[in-house]
């Protein structure tokens, strides 16, 4: 019961902060709302008995990505407090389509009663996660390192000085 | 779970390609010259070695290698599509030294990214598990985002790159959400595991929505209507060699992975996806061709035409479920064969635009390279360069589906198969769409042969001529002697398990 209340509270905060990221006019505010959203997601992981994932989420996203974003804003901003108008230019049917998709997803989840029985119990055990990476999902894990490498090469190519 | 060294053989071809690409990145340190011929040779060597490995797998090994807990499987379909991808990569590499020098892309990372993308595509068509499918889809996309924006001082290239990144990330969200739903509904990422779960009656609405979202993700990546909006802008803005590379290889890899998902994960539930694909194929053929009609830029026209060709390939998948409700997986063979024909004719057509490129005076006294794009760039060029014009004519007729080219056989095989399975409507729509397409393909030929020249300052490089000649040869060869290729495509599907 208490857990259900907690999850509902977390969900409401999660959605509210996510909306705040999008509607905020100030870039810095957006980034801070994003940080709040990511930390709330980490709380959700805690509720799902995955403390390791929660710690990684906080360290990587809040610690790494958000800091990078703030530096990015700081280093590229021409005039302080520059505003990014968030008023949407999307056509009128964008909202109905998005709401329709959301409703479809919700209905799909609610009409699947066997869901709870099927989903394997998550294991927050860091040791088990490590074993999965080097056992069952070895090849995906190795391919991920190529992903990082491609990202690194790409970033250097696009950002470095020189011709072209 | 224990792995044997034997299982490495399943990813050996992709590994060879990747290693060659990574060595090419490192080669910059040792070969400090202006030209990148050494890089091209090294990568070409990797491509040839991988082709040899795939050939020996096809002709000597013969049985599929299931590796790493069935996450990867090197079967005939993976070999077939990998060979098509490698052929396209090899052709792009032939002209890339001249191309990168002219466009001042003075670094070896270009080769590294091309090879990483190619190896990820090879792994993608061999992936038998949503985990590997997803990761490899991301690796190839990431490399292509950068390749699209690699001419960094060209604002159109930058815009195309950002557009591709944003829409690609959007598609990834759909794909990932779909995979999460499928996992929630079936408890597994493995394609065969999902099939077992569906057979056990676990086809909850969650699994259906998941499958639908995965298909939306694929539709984005291969540019099927209504998820094609990024295609014309990205294909037009990207440097033409990148456009040539990605327009053919991503399609082969994406459609190949989609075929595997449909045939391995959900073969007996074709009622769930066949109608969806039917509408998607029809919309893609119609919208692609109608939009291509209105273009004045040849490059943009070819981009829309590539959307239309995605639609033709989807016809094969949409009609796998025949009208009397039997499931005919063999139908997918015509999609594989079509992808093969499409590879050479489209690559040839885009290479022709590189061939007809010219120099523009830049801002600060330097000159800037500009590939041919508009009809006026090509006006009357047949008198000056009859062979190149003839080859472009061949590619355009093949794209339009005129015998004796590969494009004709590809379409014939597709639509005849669709009619055989009772899908007359979609075949008629497809034939009508290709009739419409003839108008805009022939218009280019008319401009090449019957107009007065307007700009006549193209500076063709012989290496691009080699690419065009090889692509033309392949287009004719497949058109005249299709037997072996069709047999290979059919065998690929027949042994798919």
XYZ file of C-alpha atoms in Angstrom:
661
model
C 0.000 0.000 0.000
C 2.696 2.403 1.058
C 4.724 1.346 -1.972
C 1.811 2.086 -4.292
C 1.414 5.569 -2.825
C 5.128 6.188 -3.221
C 5.123 5.060 -6.852
C 2.130 7.272 -7.642
C 3.834 10.279 -6.022
C 7.033 9.577 -7.932
C 5.109 9.199 -11.185
C 3.320 12.524 -10.690
C 6.578 14.333 -9.899
C 8.259 12.620 -12.861
C 5.623 13.766 -15.319
C 5.456 17.264 -13.828
C 9.220 17.772 -14.070
C 9.281 16.347 -17.607
C 6.604 18.833 -18.666
C 8.557 21.612 -16.948
C 11.648 20.761 -19.027
C 9.681 21.272 -22.204
C 7.694 24.391 -21.317
C 10.445 26.327 -19.564
C 11.671 29.314 -21.574
C 15.004 29.548 -19.867
C 17.603 27.038 -21.001
C 19.267 26.815 -17.587
C 15.914 26.206 -15.900
C 15.206 23.456 -18.406
C 18.461 21.753 -17.545
C 17.714 21.889 -13.821
C 14.215 20.497 -14.358
C 15.858 17.719 -16.351
C 18.153 17.015 -13.411
C 15.127 16.807 -11.122
C 13.440 14.448 -13.561
C 16.470 12.173 -13.762
C 16.776 11.971 -9.977
C 13.082 11.122 -9.707
C 13.672 8.342 -12.232
C 16.403 7.053 -9.955
C 13.836 6.953 -7.126
C 11.605 4.871 -9.366
C 14.468 2.405 -9.806
C 14.828 2.224 -6.028
C 11.129 1.389 -5.753
C 11.624 -1.346 -8.366
C 14.342 -2.882 -6.186
C 17.185 -1.925 -8.493
C 19.438 0.188 -6.241
C 22.498 -0.365 -8.410
C 20.717 1.038 -11.437
C 19.520 3.991 -9.350
C 23.079 4.787 -8.278
C 24.308 4.550 -11.870
C 21.464 6.780 -12.992
C 22.374 9.493 -10.508
C 26.104 9.243 -11.142
C 25.917 9.158 -14.936
C 23.028 11.435 -15.715
C 22.888 13.920 -12.899
C 26.594 13.815 -12.262
C 27.853 13.585 -15.803
C 25.325 14.552 -18.415
C 23.706 17.440 -16.549
C 27.087 18.915 -15.643
C 28.132 18.664 -19.276
C 24.909 20.352 -20.358
C 25.430 23.207 -17.916
C 28.963 23.663 -19.166
C 27.631 23.600 -22.709
C 25.071 26.280 -21.917
C 27.689 28.324 -20.069
C 30.279 28.160 -22.835
C 27.994 28.759 -25.784
C 25.574 31.324 -24.387
C 26.095 34.656 -26.099
C 23.995 36.816 -23.790
C 23.288 35.786 -20.231
C 19.839 34.450 -19.464
C 19.073 33.950 -23.145
C 15.599 32.659 -23.690
C 14.478 29.830 -25.847
C 10.856 30.371 -26.710
C 9.169 27.079 -26.057
C 5.860 27.963 -27.700
C 5.233 25.030 -29.948
C 5.089 25.464 -33.693
C 3.679 22.000 -34.117
C 0.498 21.761 -36.154
C -2.834 21.458 -34.376
C -3.094 17.711 -34.817
C 0.181 17.029 -33.017
C -1.414 17.055 -29.542
C -4.288 14.688 -30.434
C -1.843 12.264 -32.076
C 0.444 12.313 -29.033
C -2.493 11.860 -26.647
C -3.866 9.061 -28.808
C -0.546 7.267 -28.741
C -0.318 7.693 -24.982
C -3.846 6.342 -24.560
C -3.029 3.335 -26.757
C -0.014 2.527 -24.628
C -1.994 2.860 -21.408
C -4.796 0.641 -22.684
C -2.246 -1.921 -23.860
C -0.697 -2.060 -20.393
C -4.006 -2.173 -18.531
C -5.492 -4.898 -20.691
C -2.528 -7.197 -20.087
C -3.394 -8.872 -16.790
C -0.677 -11.530 -16.959
C 1.984 -8.814 -16.951
C 2.951 -9.106 -13.299
C 3.368 -12.866 -13.474
C 5.520 -12.738 -16.589
C 8.041 -10.065 -15.937
C 11.087 -11.608 -14.339
C 11.871 -10.176 -10.934
C 14.499 -7.529 -11.422
C 17.795 -8.144 -9.790
C 19.505 -5.079 -8.488
C 22.551 -7.125 -7.658
C 25.574 -5.462 -9.281
C 27.356 -8.792 -9.432
C 24.528 -10.373 -11.394
C 24.371 -7.429 -13.780
C 28.097 -7.769 -14.376
C 27.687 -11.476 -15.081
C 24.906 -10.751 -17.553
C 27.135 -8.331 -19.439
C 29.905 -10.868 -19.825
C 27.716 -13.891 -20.340
C 24.254 -13.701 -21.848
C 24.656 -10.263 -23.388
C 28.363 -10.409 -24.153
C 27.991 -9.562 -27.805
C 25.682 -6.606 -27.172
C 28.093 -5.367 -24.524
C 31.010 -5.543 -26.946
C 28.985 -3.834 -29.651
C 28.272 -1.033 -27.185
C 31.988 -0.357 -26.941
C 32.006 0.124 -30.701
C 29.096 2.534 -30.259
C 31.150 4.597 -27.830
C 34.125 4.486 -30.162
C 32.018 5.628 -33.116
C 30.616 8.424 -30.966
C 34.084 9.504 -29.939
C 35.439 9.478 -33.486
C 32.356 11.348 -34.647
C 32.677 14.006 -31.973
C 36.333 14.581 -32.817
C 35.632 14.753 -36.544
C 32.852 17.289 -36.117
C 34.472 19.436 -33.443
C 38.139 19.601 -34.326
C 39.767 22.552 -36.039
C 41.066 22.360 -39.561
C 39.799 22.305 -43.081
C 36.552 21.015 -44.533
C 26.977 -20.123 -20.659
C 30.226 -21.056 -22.331
C 31.420 -19.786 -25.664
C 33.652 -21.632 -28.069
C 36.174 -20.115 -30.434
C 34.041 -21.531 -33.228
C 31.351 -19.014 -32.441
C 33.697 -16.174 -33.312
C 33.370 -17.329 -36.921
C 29.827 -15.941 -36.895
C 31.112 -12.431 -36.504
C 34.417 -12.840 -38.321
C 33.338 -11.014 -41.511
C 31.984 -8.052 -39.547
C 35.091 -8.059 -37.351
C 37.384 -7.959 -40.396
C 35.555 -4.905 -41.700
C 35.682 -3.179 -38.344
C 39.367 -3.890 -37.796
C 40.226 -2.492 -41.221
C 38.247 0.646 -40.392
C 39.914 1.148 -37.019
C 43.352 0.614 -38.560
C 42.480 3.247 -41.145
C 41.771 5.730 -38.351
C 45.164 4.964 -36.835
C 46.882 5.129 -40.207
C 46.755 8.937 -40.146
C 49.644 8.872 -37.706
C 51.916 6.965 -40.044
C 50.870 8.248 -43.452
C 50.903 12.023 -43.146
C 50.355 12.693 -46.835
C 47.543 14.696 -48.374
C 46.095 11.743 -50.248
C 44.278 8.925 -48.532
C 44.959 6.211 -51.053
C 46.516 4.012 -48.343
C 43.332 4.257 -46.277
C 41.193 3.288 -49.235
C 43.471 0.314 -49.998
C 43.393 -0.865 -46.395
C 39.608 -0.621 -46.130
C 39.202 -2.215 -49.537
C 41.358 -5.074 -48.310
C 39.095 -5.458 -45.294
C 36.018 -5.538 -47.511
C 37.541 -8.158 -49.812
C 38.652 -10.299 -46.868
C 35.162 -10.135 -45.386
C 33.640 -11.060 -48.737
C 35.972 -14.046 -48.942
C 34.967 -15.121 -45.424
C 31.285 -14.825 -46.333
C 31.869 -16.708 -49.578
C 33.548 -19.593 -47.809
C 30.728 -19.649 -45.256
C 28.193 -19.841 -48.084
C 29.935 -22.442 -50.229
C 31.987 -24.607 -47.863
C 30.469 -24.276 -44.416
C 26.854 -24.191 -45.555
C 25.201 -24.618 -42.182
C 24.262 -21.542 -40.216
C 26.416 -20.648 -37.207
C 24.391 -19.797 -34.122
C 26.716 -17.940 -31.808
C 26.778 -16.366 -28.364
C 23.590 -17.877 -27.041
C 21.817 -17.363 -30.365
C 22.304 -13.596 -30.181
C 23.981 -13.701 -33.584
C 23.370 -16.132 -36.397
C 25.403 -16.216 -39.595
C 22.975 -17.894 -41.965
C 22.417 -17.578 -45.689
C 20.287 -14.464 -45.385
C 22.914 -12.712 -43.276
C 25.563 -13.686 -45.840
C 23.428 -12.569 -48.787
C 22.677 -9.139 -47.346
C 26.195 -8.716 -45.954
C 27.580 -9.330 -49.433
C 25.231 -6.684 -50.867
C 26.281 -4.237 -48.131
C 29.965 -5.000 -48.732
C 29.577 -4.566 -52.486
C 28.088 -1.112 -51.907
C 30.813 -0.263 -49.363
C 33.518 -1.395 -51.759
C 32.099 0.728 -54.581
C 31.945 3.780 -52.311
C 35.552 3.172 -51.242
C 36.831 3.103 -54.837
C 35.956 6.731 -55.428
C 36.333 7.991 -51.882
C 39.993 9.034 -52.144
C 39.232 11.439 -54.972
C 35.992 12.447 -53.334
C 37.391 13.265 -49.887
C 40.361 15.131 -51.358
C 38.117 17.281 -53.504
C 35.772 18.089 -50.693
C 38.692 18.739 -48.358
C 37.719 16.049 -45.881
C 41.355 15.614 -45.032
C 41.109 12.906 -42.421
C 41.070 9.144 -42.210
C 38.132 9.069 -39.811
C 35.866 9.179 -42.848
C 37.028 5.665 -43.675
C 36.732 4.540 -40.082
C 33.109 5.681 -39.881
C 32.162 4.079 -43.211
C 33.667 0.769 -42.092
C 32.117 0.908 -38.600
C 28.738 1.560 -40.186
C 29.226 -1.320 -42.634
C 30.270 -3.748 -39.910
C 27.313 -2.735 -37.723
C 24.985 -3.359 -40.658
C 26.503 -6.812 -41.162
C 25.971 -7.575 -37.483
C 22.441 -6.177 -37.702
C 21.359 -8.544 -40.468
C 22.831 -11.397 -38.421
C 21.179 -10.337 -35.146
C 18.736 -12.802 -33.673
C 17.914 -10.920 -30.506
C 16.454 -7.477 -29.886
C 19.429 -6.574 -27.739
C 21.908 -6.966 -30.610
C 19.467 -5.548 -33.149
C 19.083 -2.391 -31.090
C 22.763 -1.827 -30.362
C 23.837 -2.382 -33.955
C 21.043 -0.168 -35.255
C 22.423 2.578 -33.016
C 26.052 2.062 -34.041
C 25.238 2.354 -37.722
C 22.977 5.365 -37.154
C 25.600 7.177 -35.095
C 28.245 6.692 -37.775
C 25.819 7.917 -40.440
C 24.826 11.045 -38.482
C 28.476 12.084 -38.542
C 29.033 11.071 -42.173
C 26.025 13.206 -43.134
C 27.559 16.276 -41.527
C 31.156 15.552 -42.459
C 31.433 18.540 -44.810
C 31.435 20.793 -41.813
C 31.479 24.148 -43.560
C 28.455 23.341 -45.660
C 25.363 24.569 -43.772
C 23.062 22.203 -45.668
C 25.187 19.273 -44.609
C 25.065 20.448 -40.988
C 21.313 20.893 -41.139
C 20.857 17.449 -42.646
C 23.011 15.919 -39.945
C 21.052 17.511 -37.086
C 17.753 16.633 -38.732
C 18.849 13.023 -39.141
C 20.043 12.910 -35.520
C 16.782 14.282 -34.109
C 14.456 12.155 -36.211
C 16.710 9.153 -35.686
C 16.579 9.614 -31.913
C 12.799 9.854 -32.173
C 12.689 6.580 -34.104
C 14.965 4.985 -31.531
C 12.484 5.937 -28.783
C 9.711 4.134 -30.637
C 11.860 1.093 -31.274
C 13.075 0.871 -27.695
C 9.602 1.367 -26.255
C 8.346 -1.407 -28.519
C 11.120 -3.734 -27.399
C 10.328 -2.913 -23.751
C 6.664 -3.727 -24.354
C 7.540 -7.001 -26.055
C 9.842 -7.842 -23.150
C 7.115 -7.004 -20.674
C 4.632 -9.192 -22.509
C 6.883 -12.158 -23.234
C 9.772 -11.896 -20.784
C 12.501 -12.256 -23.396
C 14.528 -10.313 -25.960
C 15.274 -13.332 -28.123
C 13.331 -13.486 -31.379
C 12.810 -17.240 -31.046
C 11.724 -16.780 -27.415
C 9.124 -14.246 -28.495
C 7.816 -16.714 -31.065
C 7.451 -19.392 -28.386
C 5.661 -16.955 -26.083
C 3.281 -15.912 -28.843
C 2.637 -19.576 -29.638
C 1.764 -20.167 -25.980
C -0.996 -17.598 -26.360
C 0.822 -14.681 -24.786
C -0.274 -12.379 -27.593
C -1.579 -9.749 -25.203
C -2.407 -6.279 -26.441
C 0.909 -5.247 -24.943
C 2.827 -7.626 -27.220
C 0.841 -6.365 -30.211
C 1.511 -2.704 -29.430
C 5.171 -3.595 -28.869
C 5.440 -5.304 -32.244
C 3.732 -2.320 -33.869
C 6.160 0.137 -32.308
C 9.154 -1.935 -33.345
C 7.818 -1.833 -36.894
C 7.411 1.945 -36.649
C 11.051 2.166 -35.562
C 12.154 0.125 -38.565
C 9.904 2.166 -40.873
C 11.693 5.323 -39.728
C 15.111 3.859 -40.400
C 14.273 2.589 -43.881
C 12.223 5.692 -44.699
C 8.747 4.237 -45.245
C 5.712 6.545 -45.399
C 4.447 8.084 -43.077
C 7.868 8.118 -41.409
C 9.816 9.336 -44.442
C 9.894 13.085 -43.766
C 13.597 13.153 -42.988
C 14.670 11.272 -46.141
C 14.616 14.033 -48.802
C 16.289 16.661 -46.603
C 18.970 14.332 -45.294
C 19.711 12.709 -48.660
C 19.867 16.116 -50.344
C 21.958 17.819 -47.689
C 24.480 15.036 -47.126
C 27.574 14.861 -49.335
C 26.566 12.755 -52.345
C 28.979 9.930 -51.550
C 27.393 9.575 -48.089
C 23.944 9.674 -49.682
C 24.961 6.934 -52.104
C 26.314 4.828 -49.257
C 23.432 5.167 -46.853
C 20.585 5.105 -49.344
C 21.483 1.561 -50.323
C 23.101 -0.006 -47.275
C 20.689 1.180 -44.561
C 17.798 -0.077 -46.626
C 19.372 -3.506 -47.098
C 20.227 -3.762 -43.394
C 16.925 -2.380 -42.095
C 14.663 -4.434 -44.341
C 16.819 -7.488 -43.647
C 16.446 -7.067 -39.883
C 12.707 -6.474 -40.305
C 12.394 -9.696 -42.326
C 14.187 -11.592 -39.566
C 11.987 -10.088 -36.849
C 8.805 -10.920 -38.750
C 9.840 -14.414 -39.818
C 11.506 -15.531 -36.587
C 9.498 -13.727 -33.905
C 5.991 -13.572 -35.316
C 5.588 -15.886 -38.315
C 2.280 -17.477 -37.339
C 0.771 -14.197 -36.230
C 0.996 -12.569 -39.649
C -2.580 -11.397 -39.072
C -1.095 -8.888 -36.626
C 1.275 -7.198 -39.025
C 0.395 -8.033 -42.634
C -2.341 -5.393 -42.964
C -0.202 -2.733 -41.345
C 2.586 -3.459 -43.834
C 0.079 -3.509 -46.700
C -1.013 0.052 -46.016
C 2.532 1.159 -45.370
C 3.738 -0.307 -48.685
C 0.904 1.295 -50.652
C 1.381 4.696 -48.997
C 5.145 4.525 -49.501
C 4.883 3.692 -53.208
C 2.245 6.336 -53.905
C 3.667 9.192 -51.825
C 7.276 8.513 -52.838
C 6.459 8.568 -56.539
C 4.097 11.527 -56.425
C 6.603 13.615 -54.481
C 9.438 12.621 -56.816
C 7.368 13.902 -59.740
C 7.485 17.453 -58.412
C 11.219 17.736 -57.850
C 13.518 19.831 -59.993
C 16.648 18.718 -58.161
C 17.815 15.356 -59.427
C 19.349 14.516 -56.068
C 16.087 15.206 -54.243
C 14.174 13.318 -56.910
C 16.419 10.295 -56.324
C 15.797 10.661 -52.572
C 12.034 10.429 -53.068
C 12.538 7.642 -55.560
C 14.433 5.739 -52.854
C 11.373 6.180 -50.611
C 9.253 4.704 -53.409
C 11.643 1.756 -53.743
C 11.316 1.046 -50.021
C 7.609 0.701 -50.769
C 8.258 -1.856 -53.517
C 10.415 -3.934 -51.175
C 7.700 -3.774 -48.500
C 5.188 -5.216 -50.992
C 6.964 -8.545 -50.651
C 6.670 -8.490 -46.849
C 3.064 -7.283 -46.889
C 1.990 -10.097 -49.194
C 3.662 -12.904 -47.262
C 0.197 -13.641 -45.945
C -1.712 -14.725 -49.024
C -5.373 -13.849 -49.490
C -6.473 -17.369 -48.558
C -4.734 -16.792 -45.206
C -1.843 -19.165 -45.683
C 1.543 -17.851 -44.702
C 4.197 -17.918 -47.424
C 7.533 -16.907 -45.900
C 9.277 -17.628 -49.233
C 7.771 -14.359 -50.459
C 10.458 -12.468 -48.559
C 12.991 -13.750 -51.107
C 11.680 -11.251 -53.655
C 12.397 -8.426 -51.183
C 15.974 -9.676 -50.784
C 16.448 -9.869 -54.544
C 14.924 -6.423 -54.968
C 17.296 -4.954 -52.386
C 20.207 -6.420 -54.329
C 19.104 -4.866 -57.619
C 18.311 -1.588 -55.873
C 21.819 -1.465 -54.385
C 23.583 -1.235 -57.724
C 21.191 0.972 -59.649
C 20.832 3.582 -56.903
C 24.517 3.615 -56.059
C 25.253 4.084 -59.754
C 22.779 6.947 -60.114
C 24.156 8.833 -57.114
C 27.749 8.201 -58.260
C 26.827 9.739 -61.594
C 25.942 12.942 -59.725
C 29.419 12.872 -58.151
C 30.893 12.252 -61.605
C 29.176 15.358 -62.975
C 30.272 17.560 -60.060
C 32.064 20.862 -60.611
C 33.962 23.475 -58.662
C 32.353 26.600 -57.331
C 34.344 29.701 -56.399
C 34.357 29.867 -52.599
C 34.252 32.928 -50.381
C 37.948 33.408 -49.671
C 39.442 32.750 -53.059
C 39.440 28.985 -52.673
C 37.192 26.767 -54.683
C 34.485 24.577 -53.269
C 33.364 21.240 -54.609
C 29.766 20.879 -55.669
C 28.257 17.613 -56.859
C 25.730 17.838 -59.661
C 22.214 18.311 -58.368
C 19.824 20.034 -60.724
C 18.594 19.078 -64.167
C 20.427 22.063 -65.652
C 23.713 20.635 -64.350
C 23.078 17.633 -66.575
C 21.613 19.405 -69.613
C 23.106 18.232 -72.871
C 25.957 16.347 -71.265
C 25.399 13.284 -73.445
C 27.303 14.876 -76.330
C 30.380 15.469 -74.200
C 30.307 12.247 -72.201
C 28.323 9.634 -74.106
C 29.431 6.681 -71.970
C 28.525 8.262 -68.664
C 25.192 9.403 -70.071
C 24.488 5.898 -71.347
C 25.270 4.438 -67.918
C 23.022 6.960 -66.149
C 20.339 6.121 -68.699
C 20.763 2.463 -67.800
C 20.417 3.186 -64.055
C 17.328 5.329 -64.617
C 15.668 2.738 -66.861
C 16.499 0.099 -64.264
C 14.993 2.228 -61.494
C 11.926 2.652 -63.676
C 11.740 -1.079 -64.286
C 12.476 -1.404 -68.024
C 13.917 -4.693 -69.363
C 16.590 -6.022 -69.704
C 17.855 -4.317 -66.554
C 18.007 -5.640 -63.001
C 15.241 -3.269 -61.901
C 12.766 -4.878 -64.305
C 13.413 -8.368 -62.980
C 13.273 -7.206 -59.391
C 9.868 -5.644 -59.917
C 8.598 -8.503 -62.056
C 9.575 -11.039 -59.416
C 7.958 -8.902 -56.692
C 4.648 -8.185 -58.364
C 4.264 -11.605 -59.994
C 4.739 -13.165 -56.570
C 2.188 -10.809 -55.022
C -0.405 -11.737 -57.680
C 0.367 -15.436 -57.197
C -0.574 -15.044 -53.535
C -3.789 -13.299 -54.499
C -2.768 -9.724 -53.787
C -3.841 -8.216 -57.081
C -4.707 -4.752 -55.763
C -1.306 -3.972 -54.318
C 0.409 -5.326 -57.441
C -1.721 -3.077 -59.658
C -0.950 -0.077 -57.436
C 2.746 -0.950 -57.606
C 2.752 -1.226 -61.390
C 0.844 2.041 -61.734
C 3.309 3.710 -59.369
C 6.257 2.526 -61.431
C 4.550 3.834 -64.570
C 4.337 7.236 -62.896
C 7.981 6.950 -61.919
C 8.985 6.487 -65.565
C 7.958 10.078 -66.204
C 10.509 11.574 -63.852
C 13.246 9.071 -64.674
C 12.822 9.679 -68.416
C 12.808 13.429 -67.856
C 16.423 13.215 -66.717
C 17.295 11.242 -69.860
C 15.533 13.866 -71.994
C 17.570 16.611 -70.341
C 20.815 14.699 -70.806
C 20.248 13.950 -74.487
C 17.945 16.595 -75.913
C 18.691 19.898 -74.197
C 21.352 22.449 -74.966
C 24.216 22.380 -72.457
C 24.032 25.102 -69.798
C 26.974 24.436 -67.511
C 29.822 22.451 -68.975
C 32.539 22.661 -66.348
C 32.300 19.257 -64.697
C 35.580 17.716 -63.581
C 35.021 13.965 -63.564
C 37.491 11.766 -61.763
C 38.392 8.408 -63.328
C 37.770 6.527 -60.051
C 34.116 7.624 -60.098
C 33.900 6.379 -63.670
C 35.109 2.984 -62.419
C 32.329 2.934 -59.804
C 29.714 3.816 -62.412
C 31.032 1.186 -64.813
C 31.001 -1.548 -62.134
C 27.525 -0.612 -60.927
C 26.300 -0.556 -64.534
C 27.861 -3.944 -65.175
C 26.165 -5.392 -62.091
C 22.817 -3.871 -63.087
C 23.067 -5.479 -66.531
C 24.448 -8.764 -65.227
C 21.635 -9.244 -62.707
C 19.177 -8.231 -65.409
C 20.454 -10.704 -67.996
C 21.389 -13.630 -65.741
C 19.232 -13.358 -62.636
C 19.015 -17.118 -61.989
C 21.880 -17.481 -59.535
C 20.900 -14.374 -57.572
C 17.236 -15.348 -57.318
C 18.229 -18.866 -56.270
C 20.519 -17.421 -53.582
C 17.729 -15.161 -52.304
C 15.232 -18.022 -52.223
C 17.676 -20.313 -50.480
C 18.380 -17.589 -47.895
C 14.732 -17.474 -46.891
C 14.174 -21.218 -47.158
C 16.801 -22.029 -44.528
C 15.785 -19.173 -42.206
C 14.972 -20.593 -38.811
